[in-house]
């Protein structure tokens, strides 16, 4: 068995392993004995059968077999300050859970706490196989700087935003009449400091929490700021019935929940909305029309009893969808968990007679959790698959962690992916790289 001491930590390098990846042009590539060559810039210069690989690189390759190399997972929705509460608060509805479990934790996420927690959190993302994460911080500007500094040092690909709230907030030290101006100014300053850092490895997402905690002014001004700076814009939509009723009460002029964001000028290809569990047909059509992207967070949606997003119906409509852990609404950072719970949830809809759209195989779930997420972020040309020319955002998994009895091997690609989804183990990810640079986190627990 390969030891972690032998793992490459910086480009250039080449590795020999089993390889499984979705492809840009559709379909999946499975190579039982692959050579993957990463050049000095961290790009993939060869990915194919070892037997036809360049001899020099093959000779120098670190042999990871029987490990399997996949593209790194893309998490489209997580709340970094909430990570310590992951798994807590089962049985509560969304708004009660926020008040009881989440706001106290976010209130404590000051600069010092961010300096303590953020490095550990980025390691935890990498340990779960995630190499790109779209993340919410808390409301405090200095804590966001600390969170970005930690991502810069760790090496993960991170898109982060300071939470904006001017209707309900947990920071009582701010005069309510100044919150809007201050939140916009702090966000603009953070964008100037961090958006695009390290050749776009770090990016900024303008992050109003959700319509319940934001005025129409904040939604509109934040969307304008995102479009004028090229930053992303992220928030939550249509997660929970109680929340939807509250939004209807707060925004009586809006046709529906999606219309609240539409009126703010916030829909579009750089916008990622989390959940979208209960969309009406007109809401779904409007999101497709505007090319707005969705973070599907099935583990969170069932943990908080929010509902079951009709994934098949949305895919049929052509909505751009990736997966989100939504920690701490979701109890687990792993995108493999999101795949598993998503598959169960989709089956449950079918059992209940509400199924729609195509059946999804384990390889389809792999695509959604990698290339799907990358495309949702507009990064499909750079990451999301193991293909020549892409940046080497990779993970290596030891499949013995998912074997039901020792010695079980899965020769078919679909069988292997099925085990990785339905028998995912918290320690199965043994290595992770972004642009060929090794990330701390995987393998830390044995
Ligand atoms: Zn969330």
CSV table of C-alpha atoms and ligand atoms in Angstrom, one decimal:
chain,number,residue,atom,x,y,z
A,1,UNK,CA,0.0,0.0,0.0
A,2,UNK,CA,1.2,3.5,-0.9
A,3,UNK,CA,2.1,5.6,2.1
A,4,UNK,CA,1.2,9.3,2.4
A,5,UNK,CA,4.9,10.1,2.6
A,6,UNK,CA,5.2,9.2,-1.1
A,7,UNK,CA,2.4,11.5,-2.2
A,8,UNK,CA,3.4,14.4,-4.5
A,9,UNK,CA,2.9,17.8,-2.9
A,10,UNK,CA,3.7,20.2,-5.7
A,11,UNK,CA,3.7,20.2,-9.5
A,12,UNK,CA,5.2,18.9,-11.7
A,13,UNK,CA,4.5,15.2,-11.0
A,14,UNK,CA,3.0,12.2,-12.5
A,15,UNK,CA,0.9,9.5,-10.8
A,16,UNK,CA,-0.3,6.1,-11.8
A,17,UNK,CA,-3.7,5.0,-10.5
A,18,UNK,CA,-7.1,3.8,-11.4
A,19,UNK,CA,-8.9,6.8,-12.9
A,20,UNK,CA,-12.6,7.6,-13.2
A,21,UNK,CA,-13.9,11.0,-14.5
A,22,UNK,CA,-16.8,12.5,-16.4
A,23,UNK,CA,-15.9,14.0,-19.7
A,24,UNK,CA,-16.7,17.5,-21.1
A,25,UNK,CA,-18.2,16.0,-24.2
A,26,UNK,CA,-20.4,13.6,-22.2
A,27,UNK,CA,-19.9,10.2,-20.9
A,28,UNK,CA,-17.3,8.9,-18.5
A,29,UNK,CA,-13.8,7.7,-18.8
A,30,UNK,CA,-12.6,4.8,-16.7
A,31,UNK,CA,-9.0,3.6,-16.9
A,32,UNK,CA,-8.0,0.7,-14.7
A,33,UNK,CA,-4.3,1.6,-15.0
A,34,UNK,CA,-4.0,5.3,-15.9
A,35,UNK,CA,-1.1,7.7,-16.0
A,36,UNK,CA,-1.9,11.3,-15.0
A,37,UNK,CA,0.8,13.9,-15.7
A,38,UNK,CA,0.7,17.3,-14.1
A,39,UNK,CA,2.9,20.0,-15.5
A,40,UNK,CA,4.8,22.7,-13.6
A,41,UNK,CA,1.9,25.1,-13.9
A,42,UNK,CA,-0.4,22.6,-12.3
A,43,UNK,CA,-2.2,21.6,-15.5
A,44,UNK,CA,-3.0,18.1,-16.7
A,45,UNK,CA,-0.8,17.3,-19.7
A,46,UNK,CA,-1.6,13.6,-20.0
A,47,UNK,CA,-4.5,11.5,-18.7
A,48,UNK,CA,-4.9,8.1,-20.2
A,49,UNK,CA,-3.8,4.5,-20.2
A,50,UNK,CA,-0.4,4.0,-18.7
A,51,UNK,CA,0.5,1.7,-21.5
A,52,UNK,CA,0.5,4.6,-24.0
A,53,UNK,CA,1.7,7.3,-21.7
A,54,UNK,CA,5.0,9.2,-22.1
A,55,UNK,CA,7.8,6.9,-21.0
A,56,UNK,CA,9.8,9.4,-19.0
A,57,UNK,CA,6.8,10.4,-16.9
A,58,UNK,CA,5.7,6.8,-16.5
A,59,UNK,CA,9.1,6.0,-15.2
A,60,UNK,CA,8.9,8.8,-12.6
A,61,UNK,CA,5.3,8.3,-11.7
A,62,UNK,CA,4.2,7.8,-8.1
A,63,UNK,CA,2.3,4.5,-8.1
A,64,UNK,CA,-1.0,4.9,-6.2
A,65,UNK,CA,-2.6,1.8,-7.4
A,66,UNK,CA,-5.1,0.4,-6.3
A,67,UNK,CA,-6.3,3.9,-5.3
A,68,UNK,CA,-8.7,5.6,-7.7
A,69,UNK,CA,-8.2,9.2,-8.8
A,70,UNK,CA,-11.3,11.3,-9.4
A,71,UNK,CA,-11.8,15.0,-10.1
A,72,UNK,CA,-12.2,16.9,-6.9
A,73,UNK,CA,-15.7,17.4,-5.6
A,74,UNK,CA,-17.4,20.8,-5.9
A,75,UNK,CA,-19.5,22.0,-2.9
A,76,UNK,CA,-21.8,24.7,-4.1
A,77,UNK,CA,-23.2,25.5,-0.6
A,78,UNK,CA,-21.8,25.5,2.9
A,79,UNK,CA,-21.6,27.8,5.9
A,80,UNK,CA,-18.0,27.7,7.3
A,81,UNK,CA,-18.7,29.2,10.8
A,82,UNK,CA,-21.4,26.6,11.3
A,83,UNK,CA,-19.1,23.6,10.9
A,84,UNK,CA,-18.7,23.0,14.7
A,85,UNK,CA,-22.5,22.4,14.9
A,86,UNK,CA,-22.7,19.9,12.1
A,87,UNK,CA,-25.0,17.1,13.1
A,88,UNK,CA,-26.8,19.0,15.8
A,89,UNK,CA,-30.4,20.2,16.0
A,90,UNK,CA,-32.3,17.4,14.4
A,91,UNK,CA,-36.0,17.7,14.6
A,92,UNK,CA,-36.3,21.5,14.5
A,93,UNK,CA,-37.7,23.5,11.6
A,94,UNK,CA,-35.5,26.0,9.7
A,95,UNK,CA,-36.4,29.2,11.5
A,96,UNK,CA,-36.2,27.7,15.0
A,97,UNK,CA,-33.0,25.9,14.2
A,98,UNK,CA,-31.4,29.2,13.0
A,99,UNK,CA,-32.3,31.0,16.2
A,100,UNK,CA,-31.3,28.2,18.6
A,101,UNK,CA,-28.3,26.6,17.0
A,102,UNK,CA,-26.9,28.8,14.2
A,103,UNK,CA,-27.1,32.5,15.0
A,104,UNK,CA,-25.3,32.0,18.4
A,105,UNK,CA,-22.4,30.3,16.6
A,106,UNK,CA,-22.2,32.9,13.8
A,107,UNK,CA,-22.3,35.7,16.4
A,108,UNK,CA,-19.1,34.2,17.9
A,109,UNK,CA,-17.3,34.0,14.5
A,110,UNK,CA,-15.1,37.0,15.1
A,111,UNK,CA,-11.6,37.4,13.7
A,112,UNK,CA,-9.9,35.3,16.4
A,113,UNK,CA,-12.4,32.5,16.0
A,114,UNK,CA,-12.0,32.6,12.2
A,115,UNK,CA,-8.2,32.4,12.6
A,116,UNK,CA,-8.7,29.3,14.8
A,117,UNK,CA,-11.5,27.6,12.9
A,118,UNK,CA,-11.0,28.4,9.2
A,119,UNK,CA,-7.7,26.5,8.7
A,120,UNK,CA,-9.3,23.4,10.3
A,121,UNK,CA,-12.4,23.9,8.2
A,122,UNK,CA,-10.5,24.0,4.9
A,123,UNK,CA,-8.7,20.8,5.9
A,124,UNK,CA,-12.0,19.2,6.7
A,125,UNK,CA,-13.3,20.1,3.2
A,126,UNK,CA,-10.2,18.6,1.6
A,127,UNK,CA,-10.5,15.5,3.8
A,128,UNK,CA,-14.0,14.9,2.5
A,129,UNK,CA,-12.8,15.2,-1.1
A,130,UNK,CA,-13.9,18.7,-1.8
A,131,UNK,CA,-11.4,20.9,-3.7
A,132,UNK,CA,-13.7,23.7,-4.6
A,133,UNK,CA,-16.2,25.3,-2.2
A,134,UNK,CA,-18.7,28.1,-2.4
A,135,UNK,CA,-19.1,29.2,1.2
A,136,UNK,CA,-20.9,31.6,3.5
A,137,UNK,CA,-19.0,33.3,6.3
A,138,UNK,CA,-20.5,35.4,9.1
A,139,UNK,CA,-21.3,39.1,9.1
A,140,UNK,CA,-17.9,40.4,10.4
A,141,UNK,CA,-15.5,41.8,7.8
A,142,UNK,CA,-12.3,40.9,9.7
A,143,UNK,CA,-13.5,37.3,10.1
A,144,UNK,CA,-13.8,37.1,6.3
A,145,UNK,CA,-10.2,38.3,5.8
A,146,UNK,CA,-9.1,35.6,8.2
A,147,UNK,CA,-11.1,33.0,6.3
A,148,UNK,CA,-9.6,34.1,3.0
A,149,UNK,CA,-6.1,34.1,4.4
A,150,UNK,CA,-6.6,30.6,5.6
A,151,UNK,CA,-7.8,29.5,2.2
A,152,UNK,CA,-4.9,31.2,0.5
A,153,UNK,CA,-2.4,29.3,2.7
A,154,UNK,CA,-4.3,26.0,2.5
A,155,UNK,CA,-4.5,25.8,-1.2
A,156,UNK,CA,-8.2,25.0,-1.7
A,157,UNK,CA,-10.2,26.7,-4.4
A,158,UNK,CA,-12.6,28.9,-2.4
A,159,UNK,CA,-15.4,31.3,-3.2
A,160,UNK,CA,-16.5,33.1,0.0
A,161,UNK,CA,-18.8,35.9,1.1
A,162,UNK,CA,-19.6,37.9,4.1
A,163,UNK,CA,-23.2,37.3,5.1
A,164,UNK,CA,-25.3,40.5,4.6
A,165,UNK,CA,-28.5,41.0,6.7
A,166,UNK,CA,-30.2,44.3,7.3
A,167,UNK,CA,-33.6,43.1,8.5
A,168,UNK,CA,-32.7,40.6,11.3
A,169,UNK,CA,-29.2,40.5,12.4
A,170,UNK,CA,-27.2,39.0,15.2
A,171,UNK,CA,-24.7,41.8,15.6
A,172,UNK,CA,-26.4,44.2,18.1
A,173,UNK,CA,-23.4,46.5,18.1
A,174,UNK,CA,-24.3,48.0,14.7
A,175,UNK,CA,-26.8,50.9,14.5
A,176,UNK,CA,-29.6,49.4,12.4
A,177,UNK,CA,-29.9,52.6,10.3
A,178,UNK,CA,-26.3,52.1,9.1
A,179,UNK,CA,-26.3,48.4,8.4
A,180,UNK,CA,-27.1,48.7,4.7
A,181,UNK,CA,-24.4,51.2,3.9
A,182,UNK,CA,-21.8,49.5,6.1
A,183,UNK,CA,-22.5,46.0,4.8
A,184,UNK,CA,-22.1,47.2,1.2
A,185,UNK,CA,-18.9,49.1,1.9
A,186,UNK,CA,-17.4,46.1,3.8
A,187,UNK,CA,-18.4,43.8,0.9
A,188,UNK,CA,-16.9,46.1,-1.7
A,189,UNK,CA,-13.6,46.2,0.4
A,190,UNK,CA,-13.5,42.5,0.6
A,191,UNK,CA,-14.0,42.1,-3.1
A,192,UNK,CA,-11.2,44.5,-3.8
A,193,UNK,CA,-8.9,42.5,-1.5
A,194,UNK,CA,-9.7,39.0,-2.4
A,195,UNK,CA,-11.8,38.5,-5.7
A,196,UNK,CA,-9.4,36.9,-8.2
A,197,UNK,CA,-6.5,36.4,-5.9
A,198,UNK,CA,-4.0,33.7,-7.0
A,199,UNK,CA,-5.1,33.6,-10.6
A,200,UNK,CA,-8.7,33.3,-9.6
A,201,UNK,CA,-8.2,30.5,-7.1
A,202,UNK,CA,-9.9,32.7,-4.6
A,203,UNK,CA,-13.1,34.6,-5.5
A,204,UNK,CA,-15.8,36.5,-3.8
A,205,UNK,CA,-19.5,35.8,-3.6
A,206,UNK,CA,-21.8,38.7,-2.6
A,207,UNK,CA,-23.9,37.0,0.0
A,208,UNK,CA,-27.2,38.3,1.3
A,209,UNK,CA,-28.4,35.6,3.6
A,210,UNK,CA,-32.0,35.3,2.3
A,211,UNK,CA,-35.0,37.4,1.6
A,212,UNK,CA,-36.3,37.0,5.2
A,213,UNK,CA,-33.3,38.8,6.6
A,214,UNK,CA,-32.7,41.4,3.8
A,215,UNK,CA,-34.6,44.4,2.6
A,216,UNK,CA,-35.4,45.0,-1.1
A,217,UNK,CA,-32.8,47.8,-1.0
A,218,UNK,CA,-30.0,45.4,0.2
A,219,UNK,CA,-30.9,42.8,-2.4
A,220,UNK,CA,-30.9,45.3,-5.2
A,221,UNK,CA,-27.7,47.1,-4.1
A,222,UNK,CA,-25.9,43.8,-3.5
A,223,UNK,CA,-26.8,42.5,-6.9
A,224,UNK,CA,-25.6,45.7,-8.5
A,225,UNK,CA,-22.3,45.4,-6.6
A,226,UNK,CA,-21.8,41.8,-7.8
A,227,UNK,CA,-22.5,42.6,-11.4
A,228,UNK,CA,-20.2,45.7,-11.4
A,229,UNK,CA,-17.3,43.8,-9.9
A,230,UNK,CA,-17.7,40.4,-11.6
A,231,UNK,CA,-18.2,38.7,-8.2
A,232,UNK,CA,-20.7,35.9,-7.7
A,233,UNK,CA,-24.0,36.5,-5.9
A,234,UNK,CA,-25.4,33.8,-3.7
A,235,UNK,CA,-28.4,33.4,-1.4
A,236,UNK,CA,-31.1,30.9,-0.3
A,237,UNK,CA,-34.4,30.4,-2.1
A,238,UNK,CA,-37.6,28.4,-1.4
A,239,UNK,CA,-36.2,26.1,1.2
A,240,UNK,CA,-39.0,25.7,3.7
A,241,UNK,CA,-42.7,26.3,3.8
A,242,UNK,CA,-42.6,28.6,6.8
A,243,UNK,CA,-39.8,30.6,5.2
A,244,UNK,CA,-41.8,30.9,1.9
A,245,UNK,CA,-44.8,32.2,3.8
A,246,UNK,CA,-42.7,34.8,5.6
A,247,UNK,CA,-41.2,36.0,2.3
A,248,UNK,CA,-44.6,36.4,0.8
A,249,UNK,CA,-45.6,38.5,3.9
A,250,UNK,CA,-42.5,40.7,3.7
A,251,UNK,CA,-42.6,41.2,-0.1
A,252,UNK,CA,-46.3,41.5,-1.0
A,253,UNK,CA,-45.4,43.2,-4.3
A,254,UNK,CA,-43.5,40.1,-5.6
A,255,UNK,CA,-45.3,37.4,-7.6
A,256,UNK,CA,-43.4,34.6,-5.8
A,257,UNK,CA,-40.1,33.9,-4.0
A,258,UNK,CA,-38.0,33.9,-7.1
A,259,UNK,CA,-39.5,37.2,-8.2
A,260,UNK,CA,-38.1,38.8,-5.0
A,261,UNK,CA,-34.6,38.2,-6.4
A,262,UNK,CA,-35.7,38.9,-10.0
A,263,UNK,CA,-36.9,42.3,-9.0
A,264,UNK,CA,-33.5,43.0,-7.4
A,265,UNK,CA,-31.8,42.2,-10.7
A,266,UNK,CA,-30.0,39.3,-9.1
A,267,UNK,CA,-30.8,36.4,-11.4
A,268,UNK,CA,-28.2,35.2,-13.9
A,269,UNK,CA,-25.3,32.9,-14.7
A,270,UNK,CA,-23.1,34.2,-11.8
A,271,UNK,CA,-25.8,33.6,-9.2
A,272,UNK,CA,-26.1,30.4,-7.2
A,273,UNK,CA,-29.3,29.9,-5.2
A,274,UNK,CA,-29.3,27.2,-2.6
A,275,UNK,CA,-32.2,24.7,-2.1
A,276,UNK,CA,-35.0,25.7,-4.5
A,277,UNK,CA,-37.0,22.9,-3.0
A,278,UNK,CA,-40.6,24.1,-3.6
A,279,UNK,CA,-40.4,26.0,-7.0
A,280,UNK,CA,-43.6,26.6,-8.9
A,281,UNK,CA,-43.5,26.1,-12.7
A,282,UNK,CA,-43.2,29.9,-13.4
A,283,UNK,CA,-40.3,30.1,-10.9
A,284,UNK,CA,-38.5,27.2,-12.5
A,285,UNK,CA,-39.0,28.6,-15.9
A,286,UNK,CA,-37.7,32.0,-14.9
A,287,UNK,CA,-34.5,30.5,-13.3
A,288,UNK,CA,-33.9,28.5,-16.5
A,289,UNK,CA,-34.5,31.6,-18.7
A,290,UNK,CA,-32.0,33.7,-16.7
A,291,UNK,CA,-29.5,30.8,-16.5
A,292,UNK,CA,-29.4,31.0,-12.7
A,293,UNK,CA,-27.7,28.1,-11.0
A,294,UNK,CA,-28.9,25.9,-8.2
A,295,UNK,CA,-27.1,24.3,-5.3
A,296,UNK,CA,-29.0,21.0,-4.5
A,297,UNK,CA,-28.6,20.2,-0.8
A,298,UNK,CA,-30.6,17.0,-0.2
A,299,UNK,CA,-29.0,16.0,3.1
A,300,UNK,CA,-29.8,19.4,4.6
A,301,UNK,CA,-33.4,19.4,3.1
A,302,UNK,CA,-34.2,16.2,4.8
A,303,UNK,CA,-32.3,16.9,8.1
A,304,UNK,CA,-34.4,20.1,8.5
A,305,UNK,CA,-37.6,18.4,7.0
A,306,UNK,CA,-37.7,21.2,4.4
A,307,UNK,CA,-38.8,19.0,1.6
A,308,UNK,CA,-37.5,17.0,-1.3
A,309,UNK,CA,-36.3,19.0,-4.3
A,310,UNK,CA,-37.7,17.4,-7.6
A,311,UNK,CA,-34.3,17.0,-9.2
A,312,UNK,CA,-35.5,15.1,-12.2
A,313,UNK,CA,-38.1,17.7,-13.0
A,314,UNK,CA,-35.5,20.5,-12.8
A,315,UNK,CA,-32.9,18.5,-14.9
A,316,UNK,CA,-35.6,18.0,-17.6
A,317,UNK,CA,-36.2,21.7,-17.6
A,318,UNK,CA,-32.5,22.4,-18.2
A,319,UNK,CA,-31.7,24.0,-14.9
A,320,UNK,CA,-28.0,24.2,-14.1
A,321,UNK,CA,-27.5,22.2,-10.9
A,322,UNK,CA,-24.6,21.1,-8.6
A,323,UNK,CA,-24.5,19.7,-5.1
A,324,UNK,CA,-24.1,21.4,-1.8
A,325,UNK,CA,-23.4,20.0,1.7
A,326,UNK,CA,-25.1,23.0,3.4
A,327,UNK,CA,-23.2,22.3,6.6
A,328,UNK,CA,-24.5,22.7,9.2
A,329,UNK,CA,-28.0,22.3,7.8
A,330,UNK,CA,-26.5,19.2,6.3
A,331,UNK,CA,-24.7,17.2,8.9
A,332,UNK,CA,-21.7,16.2,6.7
A,333,UNK,CA,-19.2,18.1,4.4
A,334,UNK,CA,-19.0,15.1,2.0
A,335,UNK,CA,-20.4,15.6,-1.4
A,336,UNK,CA,-20.5,11.7,-1.6
A,337,UNK,CA,-23.1,12.1,1.2
A,338,UNK,CA,-25.0,14.6,-0.9
A,339,UNK,CA,-25.0,12.1,-3.8
A,340,UNK,CA,-26.3,9.3,-1.5
A,341,UNK,CA,-29.0,11.2,0.1
A,342,UNK,CA,-29.9,12.8,-3.2
A,343,UNK,CA,-30.4,9.4,-4.7
A,344,UNK,CA,-32.5,8.2,-1.8
A,345,UNK,CA,-34.6,11.3,-2.0
A,346,UNK,CA,-35.1,10.9,-5.7
A,347,UNK,CA,-36.2,7.3,-5.1
A,348,UNK,CA,-38.6,8.4,-2.4
A,349,UNK,CA,-40.3,10.8,-4.8
A,350,UNK,CA,-40.7,8.0,-7.3
A,351,UNK,CA,-42.2,5.7,-4.6
A,352,UNK,CA,-44.6,8.5,-3.7
A,353,UNK,CA,-45.7,8.8,-7.4
A,354,UNK,CA,-44.0,12.2,-7.8
A,355,UNK,CA,-41.0,11.0,-9.8
A,356,UNK,CA,-40.0,12.8,-13.0
A,357,UNK,CA,-37.1,13.0,-15.4
A,358,UNK,CA,-34.3,10.5,-16.1
A,359,UNK,CA,-33.1,7.8,-13.9
A,360,UNK,CA,-29.7,8.7,-12.5
A,361,UNK,CA,-26.8,6.2,-12.3
A,362,UNK,CA,-23.9,6.4,-9.9
A,363,UNK,CA,-21.9,7.9,-12.8
A,364,UNK,CA,-24.5,10.5,-13.3
A,365,UNK,CA,-24.2,11.5,-9.7
A,366,UNK,CA,-20.4,11.7,-10.1
A,367,UNK,CA,-20.9,14.1,-13.0
A,368,UNK,CA,-23.3,16.3,-11.0
A,369,UNK,CA,-21.0,16.5,-8.0
A,370,UNK,CA,-17.9,17.4,-10.1
A,371,UNK,CA,-18.4,18.8,-13.6
A,372,UNK,CA,-22.0,19.9,-12.8
A,373,UNK,CA,-20.8,22.0,-9.9
A,374,UNK,CA,-17.8,23.4,-11.9
A,375,UNK,CA,-20.1,24.4,-14.7
A,376,UNK,CA,-22.6,26.0,-12.2
A,377,UNK,CA,-19.6,28.2,-11.2
A,378,UNK,CA,-18.6,29.0,-14.8
A,379,UNK,CA,-15.4,27.0,-14.2
A,380,UNK,CA,-16.2,24.0,-16.4
A,381,UNK,CA,-13.4,24.9,-18.8
A,382,UNK,CA,-10.8,24.8,-15.9
A,383,UNK,CA,-11.9,22.1,-13.5
A,384,UNK,CA,-14.5,19.3,-13.0
A,385,UNK,CA,-12.9,16.5,-14.9
A,386,UNK,CA,-9.6,14.8,-15.4
A,387,UNK,CA,-8.8,15.9,-18.9
A,388,UNK,CA,-5.8,17.4,-20.7
A,389,UNK,CA,-5.6,21.1,-20.4
A,390,UNK,CA,-7.6,21.3,-17.2
A,391,UNK,CA,-6.1,22.4,-13.9
A,392,UNK,CA,-5.2,19.4,-11.7
A,393,UNK,CA,-7.9,19.5,-9.1
A,394,UNK,CA,-7.8,15.8,-8.1
A,395,UNK,CA,-8.6,13.5,-5.3
A,396,UNK,CA,-7.3,10.0,-4.6
A,397,UNK,CA,-9.5,7.4,-2.8
A,398,UNK,CA,-8.5,4.1,-1.3
A,399,UNK,CA,-11.4,1.8,-2.3
A,400,UNK,CA,-10.6,-0.7,0.4
A,401,UNK,CA,-12.5,1.6,2.8
A,402,UNK,CA,-15.7,0.9,0.9
A,403,UNK,CA,-15.3,-2.9,0.5
A,404,UNK,CA,-18.0,-4.8,2.4
A,405,UNK,CA,-15.4,-7.6,3.0
A,406,UNK,CA,-11.7,-7.3,2.6
A,407,UNK,CA,-10.6,-8.1,-0.9
A,408,UNK,CA,-13.8,-7.1,-2.6
A,409,UNK,CA,-12.9,-5.3,-5.8
A,410,UNK,CA,-15.2,-3.5,-8.2
A,411,UNK,CA,-14.0,-3.9,-11.8
A,412,UNK,CA,-16.8,-1.9,-13.5
A,413,UNK,CA,-16.8,1.9,-13.2
A,414,UNK,CA,-20.4,2.0,-12.2
A,415,UNK,CA,-20.0,-0.5,-9.5
A,416,UNK,CA,-17.0,1.3,-8.0
A,417,UNK,CA,-18.8,4.7,-8.0
A,418,UNK,CA,-21.9,3.0,-6.5
A,419,UNK,CA,-19.8,1.8,-3.5
A,420,UNK,CA,-18.2,5.2,-3.1
A,421,UNK,CA,-21.6,6.8,-2.9
A,422,UNK,CA,-23.6,4.3,-0.9
A,423,UNK,CA,-20.7,3.1,1.3
A,424,UNK,CA,-18.7,6.3,1.6
A,425,UNK,CA,-16.3,6.3,4.4
A,426,UNK,CA,-15.1,9.4,6.2
A,427,UNK,CA,-11.4,8.4,5.7
A,428,UNK,CA,-11.6,7.0,2.2
A,429,UNK,CA,-10.1,10.2,0.6
A,430,UNK,CA,-6.4,9.8,1.0
A,431,UNK,CA,-5.1,12.8,-1.0
A,432,UNK,CA,-6.4,16.0,-2.7
A,433,UNK,CA,-4.7,18.5,-5.0
A,434,UNK,CA,-5.6,21.9,-6.4
A,435,UNK,CA,-3.6,22.8,-9.4
A,436,UNK,CA,-1.3,20.0,-8.5
A,437,UNK,CA,-0.6,21.3,-5.0
A,438,UNK,CA,-1.3,18.9,-2.2
A,439,UNK,CA,-3.9,20.0,0.3
A,440,UNK,CA,-3.7,19.3,4.0
A,441,UNK,CA,-6.6,17.3,5.5
A,442,UNK,CA,-6.9,13.9,3.8
A,443,UNK,CA,-5.3,11.0,5.6
A,444,UNK,CA,-5.0,13.0,8.8
A,445,UNK,CA,-7.0,10.4,10.9
A,446,UNK,CA,-5.3,7.2,9.9
B,1,LIG,ZN1,-27.5,27.4,3.7
